Coordinates of C-alpha atoms in Angstrom, one line a residue:
M1 CA -83.0 31.8 1.3
F2 CA -79.3 32.3 2.6
K3 CA -80.3 34.7 5.3
K4 CA -82.8 32.1 6.6
F5 CA -80.2 29.5 6.7
K6 CA -77.7 31.9 8.7
F7 CA -80.4 32.8 11.1
S8 CA -81.4 29.0 11.6
L9 CA -77.6 28.2 12.5
L10 CA -77.5 31.2 14.8
V11 CA -80.8 29.8 16.6
I12 CA -79.3 26.3 16.9
A13 CA -76.0 27.4 18.0
F14 CA -77.7 29.6 20.8
A15 CA -79.8 26.7 21.7
M16 CA -76.7 24.6 22.0
F17 CA -74.9 27.1 24.1
V18 CA -77.9 27.3 26.5
G19 CA -78.0 23.5 26.8
V20 CA -74.5 23.1 27.5
F21 CA -74.7 26.0 29.9
V22 CA -77.7 24.5 31.9
S23 CA -76.3 21.0 31.9
C24 CA -72.9 22.1 33.5
S25 CA -74.7 23.7 36.3
E26 CA -73.1 22.7 39.7
P27 CA -74.8 19.6 41.2
K28 CA -76.7 20.0 44.6
S29 CA -74.7 19.0 47.7
A30 CA -76.0 16.1 49.9
S31 CA -77.8 17.1 53.0
I32 CA -76.2 15.8 56.4
F33 CA -80.0 16.2 57.9
G34 CA -81.9 12.9 58.3
E35 CA -81.6 9.4 59.8
W36 CA -78.5 7.4 59.4
K37 CA -78.0 3.9 60.3
S38 CA -74.8 1.7 60.5
Q39 CA -74.5 -2.1 59.7
S40 CA -74.3 -2.8 63.5
V41 CA -76.8 -1.3 65.9
D42 CA -75.8 2.4 66.2
G43 CA -77.2 5.5 64.3
Y44 CA -77.5 9.3 64.1
S45 CA -80.6 11.3 63.8
I46 CA -79.6 14.9 62.6
S47 CA -82.1 17.9 62.3
E48 CA -81.3 21.6 62.0
T49 CA -81.2 21.8 65.8
T50 CA -80.6 18.5 67.3
V51 CA -78.3 15.4 67.0
V52 CA -79.1 12.4 68.6
Y53 CA -76.7 9.3 68.7
D54 CA -78.2 6.0 69.7
D55 CA -75.5 3.7 70.4
G56 CA -77.8 0.6 70.5
G57 CA -77.7 0.3 74.2
W58 CA -74.1 0.4 75.0
G59 CA -74.5 3.4 77.3
F60 CA -72.7 6.1 75.2
G61 CA -75.7 7.7 73.3
F62 CA -76.5 11.3 73.6
T63 CA -78.8 14.0 72.6
G64 CA -77.1 17.3 71.8
A65 CA -78.0 21.0 70.6
I66 CA -76.5 21.8 67.4
E67 CA -74.3 24.9 67.8
E68 CA -72.6 24.8 64.3
I69 CA -72.2 22.5 61.2
T70 CA -69.2 23.0 58.8
N71 CA -68.2 20.8 56.0
D72 CA -66.5 18.3 58.2
Y73 CA -67.8 18.8 61.7
I74 CA -70.9 19.0 63.6
F75 CA -70.5 20.8 67.0
Y76 CA -73.1 20.3 69.7
S77 CA -73.7 21.1 73.3
L78 CA -75.0 19.1 76.1
E79 CA -76.4 20.0 79.6
N80 CA -77.6 23.5 78.9
K81 CA -74.6 24.6 76.9
T82 CA -72.2 23.8 79.5
K83 CA -70.4 20.9 77.6
F84 CA -69.4 21.0 74.0
N85 CA -68.3 18.3 71.7
A86 CA -68.2 17.4 68.1
I87 CA -68.8 14.6 65.3
C88 CA -66.5 14.4 62.3
Y89 CA -68.1 13.4 59.0
K90 CA -66.8 12.7 55.4
N91 CA -67.6 11.3 52.1
L92 CA -71.3 12.5 52.4
T93 CA -73.6 11.6 49.6
E94 CA -77.3 11.4 49.4
I95 CA -77.5 7.8 50.6
S96 CA -74.3 7.4 52.7
C97 CA -71.9 9.1 55.1
E98 CA -69.0 8.2 57.2
F99 CA -69.3 9.5 61.0
S100 CA -66.8 9.4 63.8
N101 CA -67.5 10.9 67.5
A102 CA -64.6 12.8 68.9
Y103 CA -62.4 10.3 71.1
K104 CA -58.8 10.6 71.9
D105 CA -57.4 8.4 74.9
S106 CA -56.8 10.6 78.1
D107 CA -53.3 9.5 78.4
A108 CA -52.7 11.1 75.0
G109 CA -54.2 14.3 76.3
G110 CA -57.8 13.7 74.9
K111 CA -60.7 15.6 76.4
T112 CA -64.2 14.4 76.9
Y113 CA -65.8 17.8 76.4
C114 CA -64.8 21.5 76.2
D115 CA -66.3 24.4 78.2
S116 CA -67.0 26.6 75.1
L117 CA -67.8 26.1 71.5
E118 CA -64.5 28.0 70.6
D119 CA -62.6 25.7 72.7
A120 CA -64.4 22.6 71.1
K121 CA -63.6 24.0 67.5
K122 CA -59.9 24.1 68.4
E123 CA -59.6 20.9 70.5
F124 CA -61.9 18.3 68.4
T125 CA -60.1 18.0 65.1
V126 CA -58.5 15.3 63.1
E127 CA -55.2 17.2 63.2
N128 CA -55.3 17.1 67.0
G129 CA -55.6 13.2 67.1
Y130 CA -59.4 12.8 67.3
Y131 CA -61.5 10.7 65.0
T132 CA -59.3 7.6 64.3
Y133 CA -62.2 5.4 63.6
F134 CA -64.9 6.2 60.9
A135 CA -67.9 4.0 60.3
E136 CA -70.1 4.1 57.2
Y137 CA -73.8 4.9 57.6
V138 CA -76.7 4.8 55.2
R139 CA -79.7 7.0 55.1
K140 CA -82.8 5.3 56.5

């Protein structure tokens, strides 16, 4: 009888260990891919190969070929890989994200584009003074 009790306790302890181990698994991270819309008229459409920014008709929209995505930036090219730029994003969840297109006033040394992906990765950073304004977007 005592052996059955010990065995039962061992089985219960093992089941609890497995339950705790499984319940503490790392959560899945949110995906940047999809349709994103702001409270105003603009939005992003991001796939594995393309980023489209619809500015709502103001004349600043673009369609770019995605070159690289990091934890903070989406680097893309325009005009057959002759111009490179970036978008910074933060606070990504399954339902919302904050985005900012690379911009710094030309009087402060800001560039509109770079000639290579490597140059864009060095130039278009928060540390270099780009991305002063982030807007919140929700998943469509």
